[in-house]
Tab-separated table of C-alpha atoms in Angstrom:
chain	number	residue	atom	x	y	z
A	265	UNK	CA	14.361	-130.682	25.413
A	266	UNK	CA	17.341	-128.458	25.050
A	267	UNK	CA	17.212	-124.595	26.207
A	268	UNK	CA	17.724	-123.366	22.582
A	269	UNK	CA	15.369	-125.919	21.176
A	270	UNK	CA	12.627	-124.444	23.887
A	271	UNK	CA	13.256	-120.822	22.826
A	272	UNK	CA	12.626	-121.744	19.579
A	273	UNK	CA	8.965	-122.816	20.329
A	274	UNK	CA	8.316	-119.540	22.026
A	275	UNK	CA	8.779	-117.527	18.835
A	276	UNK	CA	5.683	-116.990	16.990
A	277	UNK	CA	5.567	-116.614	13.437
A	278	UNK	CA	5.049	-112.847	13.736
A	279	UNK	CA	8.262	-112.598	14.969
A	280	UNK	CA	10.095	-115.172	11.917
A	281	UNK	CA	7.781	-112.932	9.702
A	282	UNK	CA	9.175	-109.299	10.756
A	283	UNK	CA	12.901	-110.744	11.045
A	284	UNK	CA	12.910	-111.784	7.243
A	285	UNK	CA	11.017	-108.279	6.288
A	286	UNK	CA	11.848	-105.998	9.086
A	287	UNK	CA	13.491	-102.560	8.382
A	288	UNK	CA	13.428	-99.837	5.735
A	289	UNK	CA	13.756	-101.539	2.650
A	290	UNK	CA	12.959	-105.482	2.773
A	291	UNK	CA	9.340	-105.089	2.270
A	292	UNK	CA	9.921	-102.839	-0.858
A	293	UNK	CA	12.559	-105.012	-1.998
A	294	UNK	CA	10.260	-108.073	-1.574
A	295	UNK	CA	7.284	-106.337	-3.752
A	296	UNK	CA	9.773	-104.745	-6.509
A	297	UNK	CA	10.895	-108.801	-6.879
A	298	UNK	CA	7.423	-109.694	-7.365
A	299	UNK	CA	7.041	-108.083	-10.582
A	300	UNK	CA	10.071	-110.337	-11.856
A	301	UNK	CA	13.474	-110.992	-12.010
A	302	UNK	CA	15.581	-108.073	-11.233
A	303	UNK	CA	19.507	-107.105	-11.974
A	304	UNK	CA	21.562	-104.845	-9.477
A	305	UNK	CA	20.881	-101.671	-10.289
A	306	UNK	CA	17.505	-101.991	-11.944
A	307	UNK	CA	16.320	-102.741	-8.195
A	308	UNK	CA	18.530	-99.451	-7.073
A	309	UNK	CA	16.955	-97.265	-9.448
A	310	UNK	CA	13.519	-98.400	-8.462
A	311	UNK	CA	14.238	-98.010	-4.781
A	312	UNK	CA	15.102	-94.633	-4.857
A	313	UNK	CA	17.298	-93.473	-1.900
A	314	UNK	CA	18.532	-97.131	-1.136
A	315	UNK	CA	22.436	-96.961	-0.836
A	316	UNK	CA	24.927	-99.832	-2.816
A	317	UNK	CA	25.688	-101.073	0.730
A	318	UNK	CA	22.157	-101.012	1.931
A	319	UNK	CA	20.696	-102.781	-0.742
A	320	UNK	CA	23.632	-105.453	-1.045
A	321	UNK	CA	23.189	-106.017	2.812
A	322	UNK	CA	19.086	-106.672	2.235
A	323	UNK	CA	19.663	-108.585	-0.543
A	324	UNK	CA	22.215	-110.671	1.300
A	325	UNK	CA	19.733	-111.036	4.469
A	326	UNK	CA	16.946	-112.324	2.310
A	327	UNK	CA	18.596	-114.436	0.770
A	328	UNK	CA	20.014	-116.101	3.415
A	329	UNK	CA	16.191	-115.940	4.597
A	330	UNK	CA	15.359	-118.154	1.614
A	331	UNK	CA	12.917	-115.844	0.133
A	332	UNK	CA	15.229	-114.492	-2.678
A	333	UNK	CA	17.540	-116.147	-4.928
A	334	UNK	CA	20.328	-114.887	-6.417
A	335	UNK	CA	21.223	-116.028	-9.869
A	336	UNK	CA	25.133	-115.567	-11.625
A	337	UNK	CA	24.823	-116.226	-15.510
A	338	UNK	CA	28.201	-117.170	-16.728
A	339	UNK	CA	28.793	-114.288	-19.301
A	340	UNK	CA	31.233	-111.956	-19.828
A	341	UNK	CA	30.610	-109.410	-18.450
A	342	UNK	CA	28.927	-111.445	-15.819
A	343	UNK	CA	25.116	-110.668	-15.069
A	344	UNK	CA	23.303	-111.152	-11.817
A	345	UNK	CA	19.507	-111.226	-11.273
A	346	UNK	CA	17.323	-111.437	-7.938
A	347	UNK	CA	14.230	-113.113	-7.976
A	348	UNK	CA	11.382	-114.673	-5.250
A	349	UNK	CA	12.042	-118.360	-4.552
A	350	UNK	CA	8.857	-120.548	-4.030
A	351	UNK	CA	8.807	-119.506	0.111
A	352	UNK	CA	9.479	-115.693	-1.115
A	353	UNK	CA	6.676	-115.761	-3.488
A	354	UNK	CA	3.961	-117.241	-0.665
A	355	UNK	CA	5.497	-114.208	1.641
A	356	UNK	CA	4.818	-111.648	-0.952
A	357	UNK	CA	1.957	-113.003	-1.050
A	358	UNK	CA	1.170	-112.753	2.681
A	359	UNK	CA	2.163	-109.341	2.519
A	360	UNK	CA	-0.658	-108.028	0.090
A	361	UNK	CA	-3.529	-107.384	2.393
A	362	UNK	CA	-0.912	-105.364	4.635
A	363	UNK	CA	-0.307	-103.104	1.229
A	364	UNK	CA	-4.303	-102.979	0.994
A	365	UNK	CA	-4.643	-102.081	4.241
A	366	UNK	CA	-1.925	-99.092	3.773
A	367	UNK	CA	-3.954	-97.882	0.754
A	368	UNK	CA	-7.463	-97.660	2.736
A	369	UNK	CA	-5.942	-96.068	5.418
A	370	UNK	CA	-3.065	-94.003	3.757
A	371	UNK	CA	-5.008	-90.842	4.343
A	372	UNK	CA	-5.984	-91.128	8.017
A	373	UNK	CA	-2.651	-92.751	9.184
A	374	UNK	CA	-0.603	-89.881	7.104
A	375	UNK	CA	-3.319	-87.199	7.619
A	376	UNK	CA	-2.242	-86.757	11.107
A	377	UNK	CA	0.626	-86.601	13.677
A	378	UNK	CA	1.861	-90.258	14.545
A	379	UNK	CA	2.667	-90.386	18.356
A	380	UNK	CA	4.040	-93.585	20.601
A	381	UNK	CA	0.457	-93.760	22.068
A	382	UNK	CA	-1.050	-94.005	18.765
């Protein structure tokens, strides 16, 4: 077996997991896609405090990830939408009990100081 092809076994799928949906805005992104089909600037609006350039470069990652597709209608003037593929939808998925589990516990994580020994 090749070097690269060995390193590849030793990543476990926590590790695929947070590189598709690590960072600020991925996992919001993911969950506003859930709901549907997005354009542009719907998702900016709804992911308030997301630059242009952010949100183009999140978009871009995930969909290079294979968990969003990006759609160009041939109009004039032309329209865009973002939406899950099949892999993106099983994700968002995945990610629900973490979003339950931030809801039970939104009070004690956020109720008090969060340290590096926490």
């Amino acid at each position: 077996m090749s070097q690269a092809s060995d390193a590849d076994h030793d990543v476990c799928g926590m590790s695929v997991a947070i590189d598709v949906v690590g960072g600020k805005w991925k996992l919001h992104l993911m969950w506003v896609l859930g709901e549907g089909p997005q354009r542009f600037g719907e998702i900016r609006r709804l992911l308030d405090g997301v630059s242009e350039k952010v949100l183009a470069e999140n978009l871009r990652h995930l969909e290079a990830s294979g968990v969003v597709h990006r759609e160009i209608y041939p109009e004039i003037p032309p329209r865009v939408e973002y939406s899950l593929t099949p892999l993106g939808q099983e994700l968002n998925e995945a990610l629900g009990p973490l979003e339950r589990w931030g809801e039970r516990n939104r009070d004690r994580v956020l109720g008090r100081p969060l340290t590096a020994a926490s």
